[in-house]
CSV table of C-alpha atoms in Angstrom, one decimal:
chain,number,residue,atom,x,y,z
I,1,UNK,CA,-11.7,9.8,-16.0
I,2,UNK,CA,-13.4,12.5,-13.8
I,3,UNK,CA,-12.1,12.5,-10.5
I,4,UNK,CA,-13.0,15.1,-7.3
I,5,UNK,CA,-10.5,13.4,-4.5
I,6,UNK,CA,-7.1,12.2,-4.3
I,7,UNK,CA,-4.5,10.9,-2.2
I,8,UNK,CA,-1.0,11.5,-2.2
I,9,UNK,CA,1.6,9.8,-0.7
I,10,UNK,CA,4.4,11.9,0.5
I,11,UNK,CA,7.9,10.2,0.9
I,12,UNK,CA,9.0,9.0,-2.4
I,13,UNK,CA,6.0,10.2,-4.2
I,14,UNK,CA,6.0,13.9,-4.0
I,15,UNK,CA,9.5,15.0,-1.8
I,16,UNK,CA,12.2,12.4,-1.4
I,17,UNK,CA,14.1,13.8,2.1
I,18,UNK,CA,13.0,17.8,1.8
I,19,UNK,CA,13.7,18.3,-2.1
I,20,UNK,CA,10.7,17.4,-4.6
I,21,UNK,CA,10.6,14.8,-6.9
I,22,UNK,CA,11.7,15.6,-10.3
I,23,UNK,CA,7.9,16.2,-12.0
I,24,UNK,CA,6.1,16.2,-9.1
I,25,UNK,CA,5.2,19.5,-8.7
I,26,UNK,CA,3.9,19.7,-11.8
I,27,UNK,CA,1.7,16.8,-11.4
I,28,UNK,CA,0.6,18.2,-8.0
I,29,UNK,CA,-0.7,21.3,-10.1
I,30,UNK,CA,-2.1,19.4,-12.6
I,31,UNK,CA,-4.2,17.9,-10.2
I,32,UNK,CA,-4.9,21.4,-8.8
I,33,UNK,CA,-6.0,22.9,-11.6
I,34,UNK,CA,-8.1,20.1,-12.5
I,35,UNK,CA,-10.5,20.9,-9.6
I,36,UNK,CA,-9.2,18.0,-7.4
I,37,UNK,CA,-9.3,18.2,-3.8
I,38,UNK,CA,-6.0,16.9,-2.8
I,39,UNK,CA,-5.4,14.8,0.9
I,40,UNK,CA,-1.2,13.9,1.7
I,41,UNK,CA,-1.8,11.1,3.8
I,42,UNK,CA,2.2,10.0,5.2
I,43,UNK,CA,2.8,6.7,6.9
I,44,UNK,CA,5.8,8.4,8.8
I,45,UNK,CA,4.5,8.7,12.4
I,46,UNK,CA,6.8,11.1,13.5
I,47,UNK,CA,5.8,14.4,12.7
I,48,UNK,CA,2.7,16.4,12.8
I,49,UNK,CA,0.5,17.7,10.4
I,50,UNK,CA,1.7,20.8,10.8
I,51,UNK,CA,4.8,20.1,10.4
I,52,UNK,CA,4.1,18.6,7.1
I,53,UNK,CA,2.9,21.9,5.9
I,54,UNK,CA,6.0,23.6,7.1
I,55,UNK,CA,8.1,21.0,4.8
I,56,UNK,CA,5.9,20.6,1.8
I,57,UNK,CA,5.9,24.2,1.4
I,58,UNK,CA,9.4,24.3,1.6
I,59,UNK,CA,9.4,22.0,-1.4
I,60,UNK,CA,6.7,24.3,-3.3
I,61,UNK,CA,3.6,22.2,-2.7
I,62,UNK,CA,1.1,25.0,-0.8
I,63,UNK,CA,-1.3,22.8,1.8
I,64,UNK,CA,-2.6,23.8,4.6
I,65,UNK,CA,-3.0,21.5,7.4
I,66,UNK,CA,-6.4,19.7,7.1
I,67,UNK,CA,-5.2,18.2,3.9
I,68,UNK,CA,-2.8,16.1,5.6
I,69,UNK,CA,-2.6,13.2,8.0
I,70,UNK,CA,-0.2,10.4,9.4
I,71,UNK,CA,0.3,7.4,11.0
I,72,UNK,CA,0.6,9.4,14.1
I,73,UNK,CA,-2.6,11.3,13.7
I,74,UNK,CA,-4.1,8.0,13.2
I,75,UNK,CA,-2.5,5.9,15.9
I,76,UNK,CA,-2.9,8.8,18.1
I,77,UNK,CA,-7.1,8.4,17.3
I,78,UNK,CA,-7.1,5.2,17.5
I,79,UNK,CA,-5.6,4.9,21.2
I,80,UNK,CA,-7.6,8.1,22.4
I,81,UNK,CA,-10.7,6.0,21.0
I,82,UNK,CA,-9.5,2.2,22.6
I,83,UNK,CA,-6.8,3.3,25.0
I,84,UNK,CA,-8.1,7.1,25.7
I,85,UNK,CA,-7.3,6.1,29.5
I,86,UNK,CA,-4.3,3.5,29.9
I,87,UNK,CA,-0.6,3.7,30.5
I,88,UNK,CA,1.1,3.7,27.8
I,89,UNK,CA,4.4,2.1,26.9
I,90,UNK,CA,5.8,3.5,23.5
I,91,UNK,CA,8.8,2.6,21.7
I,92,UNK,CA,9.2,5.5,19.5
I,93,UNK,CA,10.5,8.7,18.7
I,94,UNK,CA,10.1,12.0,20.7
I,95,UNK,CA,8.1,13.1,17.9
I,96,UNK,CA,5.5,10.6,18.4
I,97,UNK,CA,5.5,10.7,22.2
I,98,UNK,CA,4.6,14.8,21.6
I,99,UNK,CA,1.5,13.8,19.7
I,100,UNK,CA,0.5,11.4,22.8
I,101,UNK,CA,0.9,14.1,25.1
I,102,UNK,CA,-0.7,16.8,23.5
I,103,UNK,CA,-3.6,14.5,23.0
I,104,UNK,CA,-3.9,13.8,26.6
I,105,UNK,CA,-2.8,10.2,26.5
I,106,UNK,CA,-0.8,8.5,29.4
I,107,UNK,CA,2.9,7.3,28.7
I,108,UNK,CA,4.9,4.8,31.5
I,109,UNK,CA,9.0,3.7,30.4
I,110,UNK,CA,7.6,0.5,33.2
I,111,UNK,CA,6.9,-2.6,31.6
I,112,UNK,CA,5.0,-4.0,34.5
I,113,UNK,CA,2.7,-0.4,34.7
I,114,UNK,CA,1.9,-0.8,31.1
I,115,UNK,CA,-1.9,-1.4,29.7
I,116,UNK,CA,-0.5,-1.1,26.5
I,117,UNK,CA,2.4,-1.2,24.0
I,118,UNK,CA,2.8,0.6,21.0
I,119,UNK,CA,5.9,0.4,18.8
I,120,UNK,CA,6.7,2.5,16.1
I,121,UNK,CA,10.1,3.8,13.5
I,122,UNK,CA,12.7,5.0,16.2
I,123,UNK,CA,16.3,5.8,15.5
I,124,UNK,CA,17.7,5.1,19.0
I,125,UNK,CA,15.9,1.7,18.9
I,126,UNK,CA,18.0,-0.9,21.2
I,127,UNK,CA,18.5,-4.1,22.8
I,128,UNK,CA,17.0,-2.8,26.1
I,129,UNK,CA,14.4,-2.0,24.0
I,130,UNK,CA,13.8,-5.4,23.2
I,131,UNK,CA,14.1,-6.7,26.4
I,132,UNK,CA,11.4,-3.5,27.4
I,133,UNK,CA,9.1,-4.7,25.3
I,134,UNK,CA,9.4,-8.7,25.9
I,135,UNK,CA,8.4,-7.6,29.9
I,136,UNK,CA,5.5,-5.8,28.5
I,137,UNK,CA,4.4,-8.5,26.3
I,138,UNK,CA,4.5,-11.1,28.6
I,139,UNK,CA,1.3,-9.6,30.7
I,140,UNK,CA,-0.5,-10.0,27.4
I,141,UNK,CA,-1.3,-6.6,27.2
I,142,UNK,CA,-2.2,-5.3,23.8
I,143,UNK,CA,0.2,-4.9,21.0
I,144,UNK,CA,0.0,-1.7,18.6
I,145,UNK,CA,2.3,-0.9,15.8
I,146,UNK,CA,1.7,2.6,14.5
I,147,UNK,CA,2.6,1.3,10.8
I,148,UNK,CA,3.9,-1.2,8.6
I,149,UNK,CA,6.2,0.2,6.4
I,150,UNK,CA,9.7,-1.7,7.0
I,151,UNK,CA,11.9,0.7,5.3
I,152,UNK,CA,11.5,4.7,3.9
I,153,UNK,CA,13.2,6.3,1.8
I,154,UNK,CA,15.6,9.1,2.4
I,155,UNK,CA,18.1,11.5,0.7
I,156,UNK,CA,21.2,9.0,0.4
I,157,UNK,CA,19.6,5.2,0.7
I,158,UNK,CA,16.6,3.8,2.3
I,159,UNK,CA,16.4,3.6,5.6
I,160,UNK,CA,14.3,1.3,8.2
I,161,UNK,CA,10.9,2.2,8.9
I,162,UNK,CA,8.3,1.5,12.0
I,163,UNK,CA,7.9,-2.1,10.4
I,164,UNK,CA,11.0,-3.3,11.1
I,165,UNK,CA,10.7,-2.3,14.8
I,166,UNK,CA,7.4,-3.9,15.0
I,167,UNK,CA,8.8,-7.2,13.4
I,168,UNK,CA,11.7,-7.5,15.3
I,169,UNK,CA,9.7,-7.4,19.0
I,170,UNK,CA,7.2,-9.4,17.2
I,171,UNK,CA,9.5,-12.3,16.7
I,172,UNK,CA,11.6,-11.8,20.3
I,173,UNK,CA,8.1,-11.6,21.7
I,174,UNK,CA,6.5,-14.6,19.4
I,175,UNK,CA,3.3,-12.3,18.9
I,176,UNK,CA,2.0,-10.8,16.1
I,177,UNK,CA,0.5,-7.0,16.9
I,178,UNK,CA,-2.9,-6.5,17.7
I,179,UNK,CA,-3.4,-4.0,15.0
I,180,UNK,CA,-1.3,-1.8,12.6
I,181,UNK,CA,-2.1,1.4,11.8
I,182,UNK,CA,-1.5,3.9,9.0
I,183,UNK,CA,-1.8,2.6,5.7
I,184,UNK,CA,-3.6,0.6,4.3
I,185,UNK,CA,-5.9,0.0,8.1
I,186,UNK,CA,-9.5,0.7,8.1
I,187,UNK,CA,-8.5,3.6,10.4
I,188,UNK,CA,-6.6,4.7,8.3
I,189,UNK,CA,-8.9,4.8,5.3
I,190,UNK,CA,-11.8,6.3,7.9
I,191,UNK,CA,-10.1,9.5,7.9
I,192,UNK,CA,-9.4,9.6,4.3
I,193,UNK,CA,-13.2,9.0,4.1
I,194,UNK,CA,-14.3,11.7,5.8
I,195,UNK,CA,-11.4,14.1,4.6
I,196,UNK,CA,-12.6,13.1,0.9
I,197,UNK,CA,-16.3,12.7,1.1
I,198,UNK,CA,-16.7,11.8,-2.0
I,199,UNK,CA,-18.2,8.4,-3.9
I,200,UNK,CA,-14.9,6.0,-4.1
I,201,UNK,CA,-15.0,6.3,-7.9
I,202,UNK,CA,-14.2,9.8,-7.9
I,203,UNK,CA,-11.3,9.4,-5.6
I,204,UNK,CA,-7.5,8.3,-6.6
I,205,UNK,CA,-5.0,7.3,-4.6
I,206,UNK,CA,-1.4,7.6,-5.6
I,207,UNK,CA,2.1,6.0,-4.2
I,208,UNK,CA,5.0,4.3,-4.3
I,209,UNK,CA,3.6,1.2,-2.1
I,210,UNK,CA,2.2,-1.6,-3.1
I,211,UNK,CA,1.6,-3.4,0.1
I,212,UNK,CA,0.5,0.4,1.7
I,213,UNK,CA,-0.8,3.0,-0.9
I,214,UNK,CA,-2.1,0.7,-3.7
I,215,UNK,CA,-4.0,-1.3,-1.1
I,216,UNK,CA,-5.3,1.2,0.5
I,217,UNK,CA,-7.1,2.4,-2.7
I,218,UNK,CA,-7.9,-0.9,-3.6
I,219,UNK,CA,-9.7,-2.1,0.0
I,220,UNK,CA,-11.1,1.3,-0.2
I,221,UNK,CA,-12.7,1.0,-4.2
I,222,UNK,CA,-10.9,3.4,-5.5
I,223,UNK,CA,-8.3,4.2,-8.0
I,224,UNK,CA,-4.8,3.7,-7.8
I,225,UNK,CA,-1.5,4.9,-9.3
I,226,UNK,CA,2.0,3.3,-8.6
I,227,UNK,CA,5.2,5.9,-9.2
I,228,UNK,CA,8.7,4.4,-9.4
I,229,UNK,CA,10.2,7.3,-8.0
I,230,UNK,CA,10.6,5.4,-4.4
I,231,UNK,CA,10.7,1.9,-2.9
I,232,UNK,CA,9.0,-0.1,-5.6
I,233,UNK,CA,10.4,-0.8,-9.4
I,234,UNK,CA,8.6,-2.9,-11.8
I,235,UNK,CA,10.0,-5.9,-11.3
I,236,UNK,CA,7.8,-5.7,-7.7
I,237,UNK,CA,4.9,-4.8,-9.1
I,238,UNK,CA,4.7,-8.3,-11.5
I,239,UNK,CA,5.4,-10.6,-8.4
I,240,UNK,CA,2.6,-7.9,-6.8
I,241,UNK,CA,-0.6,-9.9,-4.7
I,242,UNK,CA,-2.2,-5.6,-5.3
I,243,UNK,CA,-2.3,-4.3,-8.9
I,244,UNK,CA,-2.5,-0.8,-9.3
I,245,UNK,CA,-4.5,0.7,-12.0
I,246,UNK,CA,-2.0,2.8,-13.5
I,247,UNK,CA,1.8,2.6,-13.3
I,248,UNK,CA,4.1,6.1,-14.0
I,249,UNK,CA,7.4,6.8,-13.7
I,250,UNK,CA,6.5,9.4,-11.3
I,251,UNK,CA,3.9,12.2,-10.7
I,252,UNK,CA,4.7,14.5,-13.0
I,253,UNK,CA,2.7,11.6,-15.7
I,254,UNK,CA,-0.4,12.1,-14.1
I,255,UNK,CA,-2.3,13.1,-17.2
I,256,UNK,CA,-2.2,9.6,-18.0
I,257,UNK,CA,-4.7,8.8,-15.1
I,258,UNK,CA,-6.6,12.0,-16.0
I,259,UNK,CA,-7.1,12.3,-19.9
Protein backbone atom coordinates (compact mmCIF):
# COMPACT_ATOMS: atom_id res chain seq x y z
CA UNK A 1 0.00 0.00 0.00
CA UNK A 2 1.18 3.58 -1.10
CA UNK A 3 1.07 5.82 1.65
CA UNK A 4 2.33 9.88 1.69
CA UNK A 5 1.38 10.57 5.63
CA UNK A 6 1.75 8.96 8.90
CA UNK A 7 1.29 9.31 12.43
CA UNK A 8 3.37 8.19 15.15
CA UNK A 9 2.68 7.81 18.44
CA UNK A 10 5.53 8.56 20.72
CA UNK A 11 5.50 6.90 24.22
CA UNK A 12 5.57 3.26 23.83
CA UNK A 13 5.72 3.35 20.17
CA UNK A 14 8.93 4.98 19.17
CA UNK A 15 10.96 5.89 22.81
CA UNK A 16 9.79 4.19 25.98
CA UNK A 17 11.18 6.98 28.93
CA UNK A 18 14.26 8.65 26.65
CA UNK A 19 15.73 5.24 25.19
CA UNK A 20 14.17 3.99 21.73
CA UNK A 21 12.30 1.08 21.25
CA UNK A 22 14.15 -1.92 20.23
CA UNK A 23 13.41 -1.64 16.01
CA UNK A 24 11.98 1.51 16.06
CA UNK A 25 14.44 3.46 14.55
CA UNK A 26 14.64 1.42 11.89
CA UNK A 27 11.05 1.47 11.15
CA UNK A 28 11.13 5.26 11.57
CA UNK A 29 13.73 5.18 8.55
CA UNK A 30 11.97 2.94 6.69
CA UNK A 31 9.17 5.11 6.57
CA UNK A 32 11.71 7.93 5.78
CA UNK A 33 13.09 6.60 2.97
CA UNK A 34 9.86 5.56 1.64
CA UNK A 35 8.96 9.23 0.90
CA UNK A 36 6.53 9.43 3.89
CA UNK A 37 5.99 12.56 5.56
CA UNK A 38 6.09 11.68 9.15
CA UNK A 39 3.75 13.77 12.05
CA UNK A 40 4.64 12.51 16.20
CA UNK A 41 1.48 13.33 17.58
CA UNK A 42 2.02 12.66 21.87
CA UNK A 43 -1.00 12.56 24.20
CA UNK A 44 1.38 13.66 27.01
CA UNK A 45 0.35 17.32 27.74
CA UNK A 46 3.31 18.32 29.41
CA UNK A 47 5.85 19.25 27.24
CA UNK A 48 6.28 21.24 24.23
CA UNK A 49 6.89 20.58 20.78
CA UNK A 50 10.10 21.68 21.12
CA UNK A 51 10.97 19.88 23.66
CA UNK A 52 9.90 16.83 21.84
CA UNK A 53 12.61 17.50 19.24
CA UNK A 54 15.17 18.03 21.92
CA UNK A 55 14.28 14.25 23.28
CA UNK A 56 13.62 12.39 20.09
CA UNK A 57 16.84 13.46 18.80
CA UNK A 58 18.36 12.38 21.74
CA UNK A 59 16.94 8.94 20.94
CA UNK A 60 18.23 9.23 17.12
CA UNK A 61 14.89 10.13 15.47
CA UNK A 62 15.89 13.75 13.61
CA UNK A 63 12.38 15.99 13.58
CA UNK A 64 12.07 19.25 13.64
CA UNK A 65 9.34 20.86 15.36
CA UNK A 66 6.32 21.23 12.96
CA UNK A 67 6.15 17.51 12.79
CA UNK A 68 5.04 17.27 16.18
CA UNK A 69 2.16 18.05 18.38
CA UNK A 70 0.46 17.19 21.86
CA UNK A 71 -2.30 17.30 23.96
CA UNK A 72 -1.08 20.51 25.14
CA UNK A 73 -0.71 22.07 21.81
CA UNK A 74 -4.17 20.98 21.32
CA UNK A 75 -5.80 21.88 24.52
CA UNK A 76 -3.87 24.97 24.46
CA UNK A 77 -5.96 25.74 20.77
CA UNK A 78 -8.81 24.68 21.86
CA UNK A 79 -9.11 27.09 24.98
CA UNK A 80 -7.47 30.15 23.03
CA UNK A 81 -10.38 29.35 20.38
CA UNK A 82 -13.42 28.74 23.31
CA UNK A 83 -11.84 30.14 26.38
CA UNK A 84 -9.20 32.75 24.56
CA UNK A 85 -10.51 35.19 27.39
CA UNK A 86 -11.51 33.40 30.82
CA UNK A 87 -9.87 32.59 34.07
CA UNK A 88 -8.63 29.67 34.15
CA UNK A 89 -8.33 27.04 36.81
CA UNK A 90 -5.83 24.16 35.78
CA UNK A 91 -4.98 21.22 37.62
CA UNK A 92 -1.78 20.24 36.04
CA UNK A 93 1.71 20.34 35.71
CA UNK A 94 4.03 23.40 35.51
CA UNK A 95 4.72 22.29 32.16
CA UNK A 96 1.27 22.71 31.03
CA UNK A 97 0.64 25.93 32.82
CA UNK A 98 3.94 27.40 30.61
CA UNK A 99 2.06 26.52 27.43
CA UNK A 100 -1.07 28.61 28.83
CA UNK A 101 0.99 31.47 29.52
CA UNK A 102 3.00 31.77 26.66
CA UNK A 103 -0.21 31.48 24.75
CA UNK A 104 -1.70 34.40 26.44
CA UNK A 105 -4.32 32.50 28.36
CA UNK A 106 -5.50 33.60 32.01
CA UNK A 107 -4.80 31.15 34.96
CA UNK A 108 -6.69 31.73 38.74
CA UNK A 109 -5.69 28.80 41.81
CA UNK A 110 -9.66 30.52 43.08
CA UNK A 111 -12.35 28.28 42.55
CA UNK A 112 -14.98 30.84 42.86
CA UNK A 113 -12.90 33.28 40.06
CA UNK A 114 -12.84 30.48 37.68
CA UNK A 115 -14.76 30.43 34.11
CA UNK A 116 -13.20 27.35 33.53
CA UNK A 117 -11.56 24.05 34.64
CA UNK A 118 -9.24 22.09 32.96
CA UNK A 119 -7.62 18.96 34.43
CA UNK A 120 -4.83 17.19 33.10
CA UNK A 121 -1.68 14.19 34.24
CA UNK A 122 -0.08 15.98 37.33
CA UNK A 123 2.32 14.31 39.68
CA UNK A 124 1.60 16.49 42.80
CA UNK A 125 -2.12 15.75 42.29
CA UNK A 126 -3.92 15.89 45.91
CA UNK A 127 -6.85 15.81 48.08
CA UNK A 128 -7.04 19.71 48.13
CA UNK A 129 -6.99 19.24 44.69
CA UNK A 130 -10.04 17.45 44.76
CA UNK A 131 -11.71 19.57 47.04
CA UNK A 132 -10.32 22.58 44.39
CA UNK A 133 -11.99 21.34 41.79
CA UNK A 134 -15.45 20.13 43.45
CA UNK A 135 -15.71 24.33 44.37
CA UNK A 136 -15.12 24.92 40.77
CA UNK A 137 -17.56 22.50 39.58
CA UNK A 138 -20.28 23.32 41.55
CA UNK A 139 -20.81 26.92 39.57
CA UNK A 140 -21.26 24.65 36.55
CA UNK A 141 -18.55 26.12 34.78
CA UNK A 142 -17.13 24.05 32.02
CA UNK A 143 -15.18 20.97 32.42
CA UNK A 144 -11.93 20.29 30.14
CA UNK A 145 -9.66 17.37 30.36
CA UNK A 146 -6.64 17.77 28.25
CA UNK A 147 -6.55 13.85 27.50
CA UNK A 148 -7.80 10.51 28.20
CA UNK A 149 -5.10 8.32 28.56
CA UNK A 150 -5.41 6.81 32.26
CA UNK A 151 -1.98 5.43 32.52
CA UNK A 152 1.64 5.93 30.27
CA UNK A 153 4.27 4.16 30.20
CA UNK A 154 7.58 4.81 31.60
CA UNK A 155 11.17 3.37 32.14
CA UNK A 156 10.40 1.00 35.19
CA UNK A 157 6.32 0.37 35.12
CA UNK A 158 3.40 2.34 33.94
CA UNK A 159 2.45 5.16 35.47
CA UNK A 160 -0.96 7.21 35.76
CA UNK A 161 -1.80 9.43 33.07
CA UNK A 162 -4.24 12.78 32.66
CA UNK A 163 -7.17 10.18 32.61
CA UNK A 164 -7.04 9.11 35.88
CA UNK A 165 -7.01 12.75 37.18
CA UNK A 166 -9.89 13.60 35.06
CA UNK A 167 -11.86 10.44 36.33
CA UNK A 168 -11.28 10.80 39.72
CA UNK A 169 -12.76 14.73 39.87
CA UNK A 170 -15.25 13.41 37.60
CA UNK A 171 -16.68 11.02 40.09
CA UNK A 172 -16.09 13.39 43.42
CA UNK A 173 -17.72 15.97 41.18
CA UNK A 174 -20.63 13.53 39.62
CA UNK A 175 -19.82 15.15 36.09
CA UNK A 176 -18.57 13.95 33.19
CA UNK A 177 -16.00 16.60 31.26
CA UNK A 178 -17.29 18.76 28.73
CA UNK A 179 -14.73 17.61 26.23
CA UNK A 180 -11.38 15.67 26.11
CA UNK A 181 -8.76 16.53 24.18
CA UNK A 182 -5.76 14.88 22.55
CA UNK A 183 -6.31 11.74 20.96
CA UNK A 184 -8.55 10.47 19.41
CA UNK A 185 -10.94 14.34 19.63
CA UNK A 186 -11.84 15.92 16.48
CA UNK A 187 -9.37 18.59 17.54
CA UNK A 188 -7.15 16.53 17.81
CA UNK A 189 -7.46 14.99 14.36
CA UNK A 190 -7.97 18.80 12.85
CA UNK A 191 -4.41 19.42 13.32
CA UNK A 192 -3.26 16.09 12.07
CA UNK A 193 -5.40 17.16 9.04
CA UNK A 194 -3.86 20.11 8.18
CA UNK A 195 -0.25 18.89 9.22
CA UNK A 196 -0.84 15.84 6.72
CA UNK A 197 -2.95 17.29 3.91
CA UNK A 198 -3.29 14.43 2.28
CA UNK A 199 -6.50 12.12 1.15
CA UNK A 200 -7.10 9.75 4.39
CA UNK A 201 -6.15 6.71 2.34
CA UNK A 202 -2.72 7.75 2.01
CA UNK A 203 -2.23 8.41 5.60
CA UNK A 204 -1.34 5.75 8.56
CA UNK A 205 -1.57 6.08 11.82
CA UNK A 206 0.49 3.97 14.18
CA UNK A 207 0.28 3.19 18.18
CA UNK A 208 0.18 1.39 21.04
CA UNK A 209 -3.68 2.56 21.91
CA UNK A 210 -6.50 1.22 21.09
CA UNK A 211 -9.00 3.40 22.66
CA UNK A 212 -6.52 6.68 21.49
CA UNK A 213 -4.21 5.98 18.40
CA UNK A 214 -6.26 3.19 16.53
CA UNK A 215 -9.37 5.37 16.92
CA UNK A 216 -8.11 8.17 15.94
CA UNK A 217 -7.11 6.57 12.50
CA UNK A 218 -10.22 4.88 12.38
CA UNK A 219 -12.81 8.11 13.03
CA UNK A 220 -10.40 9.85 10.84
CA UNK A 221 -10.50 6.99 7.59
CA UNK A 222 -7.35 6.08 7.68
CA UNK A 223 -5.04 3.27 8.38
CA UNK A 224 -3.95 1.90 11.43
CA UNK A 225 -1.17 -0.10 13.07
CA UNK A 226 -1.14 -1.46 16.73
CA UNK A 227 2.57 -2.20 18.31
CA UNK A 228 2.87 -4.24 21.48
CA UNK A 229 5.78 -2.60 22.57
CA UNK A 230 3.58 -0.44 25.19
CA UNK A 231 0.28 -0.52 27.08
CA UNK A 232 -1.69 -2.90 24.95
CA UNK A 233 -0.99 -6.96 24.37
CA UNK A 234 -3.11 -9.01 22.32
CA UNK A 235 -5.22 -10.35 24.54
CA UNK A 236 -6.74 -6.34 24.51
CA UNK A 237 -6.97 -6.11 21.17
CA UNK A 238 -9.57 -9.40 20.83
CA UNK A 239 -11.93 -7.88 23.60
CA UNK A 240 -11.17 -4.45 21.35
CA UNK A 241 -14.72 -2.29 20.38
CA UNK A 242 -11.48 -0.49 17.48
CA UNK A 243 -9.69 -2.96 15.28
CA UNK A 244 -6.60 -1.94 13.85
CA UNK A 245 -5.60 -2.85 10.42
CA UNK A 246 -2.43 -4.29 11.11
CA UNK A 247 -0.95 -5.63 14.39
CA UNK A 248 3.27 -5.76 14.86
CA UNK A 249 5.27 -6.47 17.60
CA UNK A 250 6.62 -3.13 17.22
CA UNK A 251 7.87 -0.58 14.61
CA UNK A 252 10.68 -1.90 13.45
CA UNK A 253 7.75 -4.52 11.30
CA UNK A 254 6.57 -1.86 9.44
CA UNK A 255 7.28 -3.32 6.00
CA UNK A 256 4.38 -5.42 6.75
CA UNK A 257 2.02 -2.25 6.43
CA UNK A 258 4.13 -1.12 3.43
CA UNK A 259 5.01 -4.06 0.97
Amino acid sequence: MSFSGAVLDVDGTVVRGDDPIGGAPAGYERLRSAGIETLFVSNNPTKTPAAYVDRLGAAGYAIDAEQVFTAGTVTTRYLREHHGADDLLCIGDPGLLSQFADAGLTTTDDPAAADALVASVDREFDYDDLCTALWTLERGVPFVGTDPDVVIPAPDRDIPGSGAVINAIAGVAEREPDVVLGKPSDPAIEMVRERLPYPPEECLVVGDRLNTDIALGERAGMTTALVLSGITNEADVADAAVSPDYVLDDLGEIDRVLD
